[in-house]
C-alpha cells in the first residue's frame, strides 16, 4: 500500500490519497483539491509518500494561480 499525504506550510494535512497492491507514488494524482473537495489556494505544499514496507519520501509542491 502507498499513501500520499499533502500538507500546507503549517503542517496541516490538506489531502490524503492511497493506493494498494503494486501502486507506486506516481500512480497517485492530486487534483489540487483538499479532503473537503475545495480547490487549494496557490502556495507551497509538501507531498509525503509512504509505503507500508517502510520506504518514504517528501517533495515540495508549488501550486500556482
Short mmCIF file of N, CA and C in Angstrom, two decimals:
data_model
loop_
_atom_site.label_atom_id
_atom_site.label_comp_id
_atom_site.label_asym_id
_atom_site.label_seq_id
_atom_site.Cartn_x
_atom_site.Cartn_y
_atom_site.Cartn_z
N UNK A 1 0.84 -1.18 0.00
CA UNK A 1 0.00 0.00 0.00
C UNK A 1 0.88 1.24 0.00
N UNK A 2 0.49 2.25 -0.78
CA UNK A 2 1.19 3.53 -0.84
C UNK A 2 0.22 4.62 -0.38
N UNK A 3 0.71 5.51 0.47
CA UNK A 3 -0.09 6.65 0.93
C UNK A 3 0.62 7.94 0.53
N UNK A 4 -0.14 8.87 -0.03
CA UNK A 4 0.37 10.20 -0.37
C UNK A 4 -0.40 11.20 0.46
N UNK A 5 0.31 11.92 1.32
CA UNK A 5 -0.31 12.91 2.19
C UNK A 5 0.21 14.29 1.81
N UNK A 6 -0.69 15.24 1.58
CA UNK A 6 -0.32 16.61 1.21
C UNK A 6 -0.53 17.50 2.42
N UNK A 7 0.50 18.32 2.74
CA UNK A 7 0.47 19.22 3.88
C UNK A 7 0.73 20.65 3.43
N UNK A 8 0.11 21.61 4.13
CA UNK A 8 0.41 23.01 3.86
C UNK A 8 1.63 23.41 4.69
N UNK A 9 2.03 24.66 4.57
CA UNK A 9 3.24 25.12 5.28
C UNK A 9 3.14 25.03 6.80
N UNK A 10 1.92 25.09 7.31
CA UNK A 10 1.75 25.00 8.77
C UNK A 10 1.78 23.54 9.25
N UNK A 11 1.84 22.59 8.31
CA UNK A 11 1.88 21.18 8.68
C UNK A 11 0.52 20.52 8.69
N UNK A 12 -0.53 21.28 8.42
CA UNK A 12 -1.88 20.74 8.40
C UNK A 12 -2.05 19.80 7.21
N UNK A 13 -2.66 18.65 7.43
CA UNK A 13 -2.93 17.71 6.35
C UNK A 13 -4.05 18.28 5.49
N UNK A 14 -3.77 18.45 4.21
CA UNK A 14 -4.72 19.01 3.26
C UNK A 14 -5.47 17.89 2.54
N UNK A 15 -4.75 16.85 2.16
CA UNK A 15 -5.36 15.75 1.40
C UNK A 15 -4.58 14.48 1.64
N UNK A 16 -5.29 13.36 1.67
CA UNK A 16 -4.64 12.06 1.79
C UNK A 16 -5.17 11.14 0.69
N UNK A 17 -4.24 10.57 -0.06
CA UNK A 17 -4.58 9.64 -1.13
C UNK A 17 -3.88 8.32 -0.86
N UNK A 18 -4.47 7.22 -1.31
CA UNK A 18 -3.80 5.94 -1.11
C UNK A 18 -4.10 5.01 -2.27
N UNK A 19 -3.19 4.09 -2.47
CA UNK A 19 -3.32 3.06 -3.50
C UNK A 19 -2.82 1.75 -2.94
N UNK A 20 -3.36 0.68 -3.45
CA UNK A 20 -2.97 -0.61 -2.91
C UNK A 20 -2.25 -1.46 -3.95
N UNK A 21 -1.97 -2.65 -3.57
CA UNK A 21 -1.34 -3.60 -4.48
C UNK A 21 0.03 -3.16 -4.92
N UNK A 22 0.22 -3.04 -6.22
CA UNK A 22 1.52 -2.67 -6.78
C UNK A 22 1.62 -1.17 -7.06
N UNK A 23 0.82 -0.37 -6.39
CA UNK A 23 0.83 1.08 -6.63
C UNK A 23 2.20 1.67 -6.32
N UNK A 24 2.56 2.67 -7.09
CA UNK A 24 3.77 3.45 -6.84
C UNK A 24 3.33 4.90 -6.67
N UNK A 25 4.16 5.75 -6.05
CA UNK A 25 3.73 7.13 -5.81
C UNK A 25 3.24 7.85 -7.05
N UNK A 26 3.82 7.57 -8.22
CA UNK A 26 3.40 8.28 -9.43
C UNK A 26 2.01 7.85 -9.89
N UNK A 27 1.46 6.75 -9.35
CA UNK A 27 0.10 6.32 -9.69
C UNK A 27 -0.95 7.20 -9.01
N UNK A 28 -0.55 7.93 -7.99
CA UNK A 28 -1.48 8.75 -7.22
C UNK A 28 -1.41 10.19 -7.73
N UNK A 29 -2.52 10.71 -8.18
CA UNK A 29 -2.56 12.06 -8.73
C UNK A 29 -3.38 12.98 -7.83
N UNK A 30 -2.82 14.12 -7.48
CA UNK A 30 -3.52 15.11 -6.67
C UNK A 30 -4.20 16.08 -7.61
N UNK A 31 -5.48 16.26 -7.46
CA UNK A 31 -6.27 17.17 -8.31
C UNK A 31 -6.32 18.60 -7.78
N UNK A 32 -5.46 18.93 -6.84
CA UNK A 32 -5.34 20.26 -6.22
C UNK A 32 -6.57 20.65 -5.40
N UNK A 33 -7.28 19.63 -4.91
CA UNK A 33 -8.40 19.85 -4.01
C UNK A 33 -8.07 19.25 -2.65
N UNK A 34 -8.67 19.83 -1.60
CA UNK A 34 -8.45 19.29 -0.27
C UNK A 34 -9.43 18.15 -0.01
N UNK A 35 -9.40 17.59 1.20
CA UNK A 35 -10.28 16.47 1.52
C UNK A 35 -11.76 16.87 1.52
N UNK A 36 -12.05 18.17 1.64
CA UNK A 36 -13.44 18.65 1.61
C UNK A 36 -13.91 18.92 0.18
N UNK A 37 -13.02 18.75 -0.80
CA UNK A 37 -13.40 18.97 -2.19
C UNK A 37 -13.18 20.40 -2.68
N UNK A 38 -12.60 21.25 -1.83
CA UNK A 38 -12.35 22.64 -2.21
C UNK A 38 -10.98 22.77 -2.86
N UNK A 39 -10.88 23.61 -3.90
CA UNK A 39 -9.59 23.84 -4.54
C UNK A 39 -8.66 24.55 -3.55
N UNK A 40 -7.42 24.09 -3.46
CA UNK A 40 -6.48 24.70 -2.53
C UNK A 40 -5.97 26.02 -3.09
N UNK A 41 -5.64 26.98 -2.23
CA UNK A 41 -5.09 28.25 -2.72
C UNK A 41 -3.67 28.07 -3.22
N UNK A 42 -3.20 29.00 -4.06
CA UNK A 42 -1.80 28.95 -4.50
C UNK A 42 -0.87 28.99 -3.30
N UNK A 43 0.24 28.31 -3.41
CA UNK A 43 1.21 28.31 -2.32
C UNK A 43 2.11 27.09 -2.39
N UNK A 44 2.84 26.88 -1.31
CA UNK A 44 3.78 25.76 -1.23
C UNK A 44 3.16 24.68 -0.35
N UNK A 45 3.26 23.46 -0.82
CA UNK A 45 2.75 22.30 -0.10
C UNK A 45 3.85 21.24 -0.06
N UNK A 46 3.69 20.29 0.82
CA UNK A 46 4.63 19.19 0.89
C UNK A 46 3.88 17.88 0.67
N UNK A 47 4.39 17.09 -0.26
CA UNK A 47 3.81 15.79 -0.58
C UNK A 47 4.69 14.72 0.06
N UNK A 48 4.12 13.95 0.95
CA UNK A 48 4.86 12.88 1.62
C UNK A 48 4.25 11.55 1.20
N UNK A 49 5.09 10.70 0.64
CA UNK A 49 4.61 9.36 0.29
C UNK A 49 5.24 8.36 1.25
N UNK A 50 4.51 7.32 1.52
CA UNK A 50 5.00 6.26 2.39
C UNK A 50 4.45 4.92 1.91
N UNK A 51 5.31 3.93 1.89
CA UNK A 51 4.90 2.55 1.58
C UNK A 51 4.73 1.82 2.89
N UNK A 52 3.85 0.85 2.89
CA UNK A 52 3.67 0.06 4.11
C UNK A 52 4.90 -0.76 4.43
N UNK A 53 5.83 -0.88 3.48
CA UNK A 53 7.06 -1.64 3.71
C UNK A 53 8.18 -0.75 4.24
N UNK A 54 7.88 0.52 4.55
CA UNK A 54 8.86 1.36 5.20
C UNK A 54 9.48 2.46 4.35
N UNK A 55 9.47 2.36 3.03
CA UNK A 55 10.06 3.42 2.20
C UNK A 55 9.18 4.66 2.27
N UNK A 56 9.82 5.84 2.28
CA UNK A 56 9.07 7.08 2.31
C UNK A 56 9.90 8.21 1.72
N UNK A 57 9.27 9.32 1.44
CA UNK A 57 9.96 10.48 0.91
C UNK A 57 9.05 11.68 0.92
N UNK A 58 9.63 12.85 0.79
CA UNK A 58 8.86 14.10 0.80
C UNK A 58 9.37 14.99 -0.34
N UNK A 59 8.44 15.63 -1.03
CA UNK A 59 8.76 16.57 -2.10
C UNK A 59 7.97 17.85 -1.89
N UNK A 60 8.57 18.96 -2.29
CA UNK A 60 7.87 20.25 -2.23
C UNK A 60 7.05 20.41 -3.50
N UNK A 61 5.84 20.92 -3.35
CA UNK A 61 4.93 21.14 -4.48
C UNK A 61 4.52 22.61 -4.45
N UNK A 62 4.67 23.29 -5.59
CA UNK A 62 4.26 24.68 -5.69
C UNK A 62 2.99 24.74 -6.53
N UNK A 63 1.93 25.30 -5.95
CA UNK A 63 0.66 25.46 -6.66
C UNK A 63 0.60 26.92 -7.11
N UNK A 64 0.50 27.12 -8.41
CA UNK A 64 0.45 28.47 -8.99
C UNK A 64 -0.99 28.86 -9.28
N UNK A 65 -1.27 30.18 -9.30
CA UNK A 65 -2.65 30.63 -9.60
C UNK A 65 -3.04 30.32 -11.03
#
